Coordinates of C-alpha atoms in Angstrom, one line a residue:
X1 CA -27.4 39.0 -20.1
X2 CA -27.1 35.8 -19.0
X3 CA -25.8 34.3 -22.1
X4 CA -23.5 36.9 -22.9
X5 CA -21.4 36.8 -19.4
X6 CA -21.7 32.4 -19.7
X7 CA -19.8 33.2 -22.4
X8 CA -17.3 35.4 -21.2
X9 CA -16.9 32.8 -18.3
X10 CA -16.5 29.4 -20.9
X11 CA -14.2 31.5 -22.9
X12 CA -12.1 33.2 -20.4
X13 CA -11.4 29.0 -18.6
X14 CA -10.5 28.1 -22.3
X15 CA -6.8 26.8 -21.8
X16 CA -5.7 28.3 -25.4
X17 CA -8.0 31.2 -24.4
X18 CA -6.4 31.8 -20.9
X19 CA -2.3 31.2 -22.5
X20 CA -2.9 34.1 -24.9
X21 CA -4.0 36.2 -22.3
X22 CA -1.1 35.8 -19.7
X23 CA 0.9 36.4 -22.6
X24 CA 0.1 39.8 -22.7
X25 CA -0.2 40.7 -19.5
X26 CA 3.4 42.4 -17.7
X27 CA 4.6 39.8 -14.9
X28 CA 4.8 42.6 -12.0
X29 CA 7.9 41.3 -9.3
X30 CA 9.8 43.4 -7.0
X31 CA 12.1 43.7 -9.5
X32 CA 10.4 46.0 -11.7
X33 CA 8.9 48.5 -8.8
X34 CA 10.3 51.5 -8.6
X35 CA 9.6 53.9 -5.9
X36 CA 7.2 56.7 -5.7
X37 CA 5.9 59.2 -3.7
X38 CA 2.4 60.0 -4.2
X39 CA 0.7 63.4 -3.0
X40 CA -2.4 63.5 -2.9
X41 CA -4.9 66.2 -1.6
X42 CA -8.3 65.0 -0.3
X43 CA -10.8 68.0 -0.5
X44 CA -14.3 68.8 -0.5
X45 CA -15.7 69.3 -3.9
X46 CA -17.5 71.8 -3.2
X47 CA -15.7 74.0 -1.8
X48 CA -12.5 73.4 -4.0
X49 CA -9.5 71.8 -4.5
X50 CA -7.4 74.4 -2.1
X51 CA -10.0 73.5 1.1
X52 CA -8.5 70.1 1.3
X53 CA -5.3 68.5 2.6
X54 CA -2.3 66.6 1.6
X55 CA -0.8 63.3 2.0
X56 CA 2.2 62.2 0.7
X57 CA 2.4 58.1 0.7
X58 CA 5.2 55.6 -0.7
X59 CA 4.2 53.5 -3.4
X60 CA 6.1 50.5 -5.0
X61 CA 5.2 50.3 -8.7
X62 CA 6.1 49.7 -12.6
X63 CA 5.6 53.0 -13.6
X64 CA 4.1 57.2 -12.3
X65 CA 1.2 57.0 -13.9
X66 CA 0.1 53.0 -11.9
X67 CA 1.5 54.8 -8.8
X68 CA -1.2 58.0 -9.2
X69 CA -3.8 55.4 -10.1
X70 CA -3.5 53.0 -7.8
X71 CA -3.3 55.7 -4.8
X72 CA -5.7 57.4 -6.4
X73 CA -8.0 53.9 -6.4
X74 CA -6.7 53.4 -2.6
X75 CA -7.8 56.4 -1.2
X76 CA -11.7 56.1 -1.9
X77 CA -11.3 53.4 1.0
X78 CA -10.5 56.0 3.5
X79 CA -12.6 56.5 5.9
X80 CA -14.4 59.3 7.4
X81 CA -16.4 59.9 4.5
X82 CA -19.6 60.1 6.9
X83 CA -20.8 61.9 9.2
X84 CA -23.8 61.3 11.1
X85 CA -25.2 58.8 8.5
X86 CA -24.7 61.5 5.8
X87 CA -21.9 60.7 2.9
X88 CA -20.0 63.5 3.5
X89 CA -19.1 65.5 -0.1
X90 CA -15.3 64.5 -0.9
X91 CA -13.0 64.2 -3.4
X92 CA -8.7 63.2 -4.5
X93 CA -6.3 64.7 -6.6
X94 CA -3.2 64.4 -7.6
X95 CA -0.5 66.5 -6.7
X96 CA 2.6 65.5 -7.3
X97 CA 4.9 62.6 -8.1
X98 CA 8.5 62.3 -7.4
X99 CA 10.3 58.8 -6.7
X100 CA 12.4 58.5 -3.4

């Protein structure tokens, strides 16, 4: 395992490979971001999605899929997932995405 990690680190740090990787990665700048409103629902999965609360969040993103994925990922860091030292069941789902 350590050998594989070391080989990966060496490959990433080699100049030729990093240039090749940079060429494949899209450049994100404020000019190519679109504005979206992403509606997500936070809910208790043991009670079903209808038990939840909707939140509309403004997102600047290159496309709708990225807007949804980044919003759901960020929602996982919201507070309120523990009560009395016990984790609460909580799930998130995208309800809607629309341009703003």
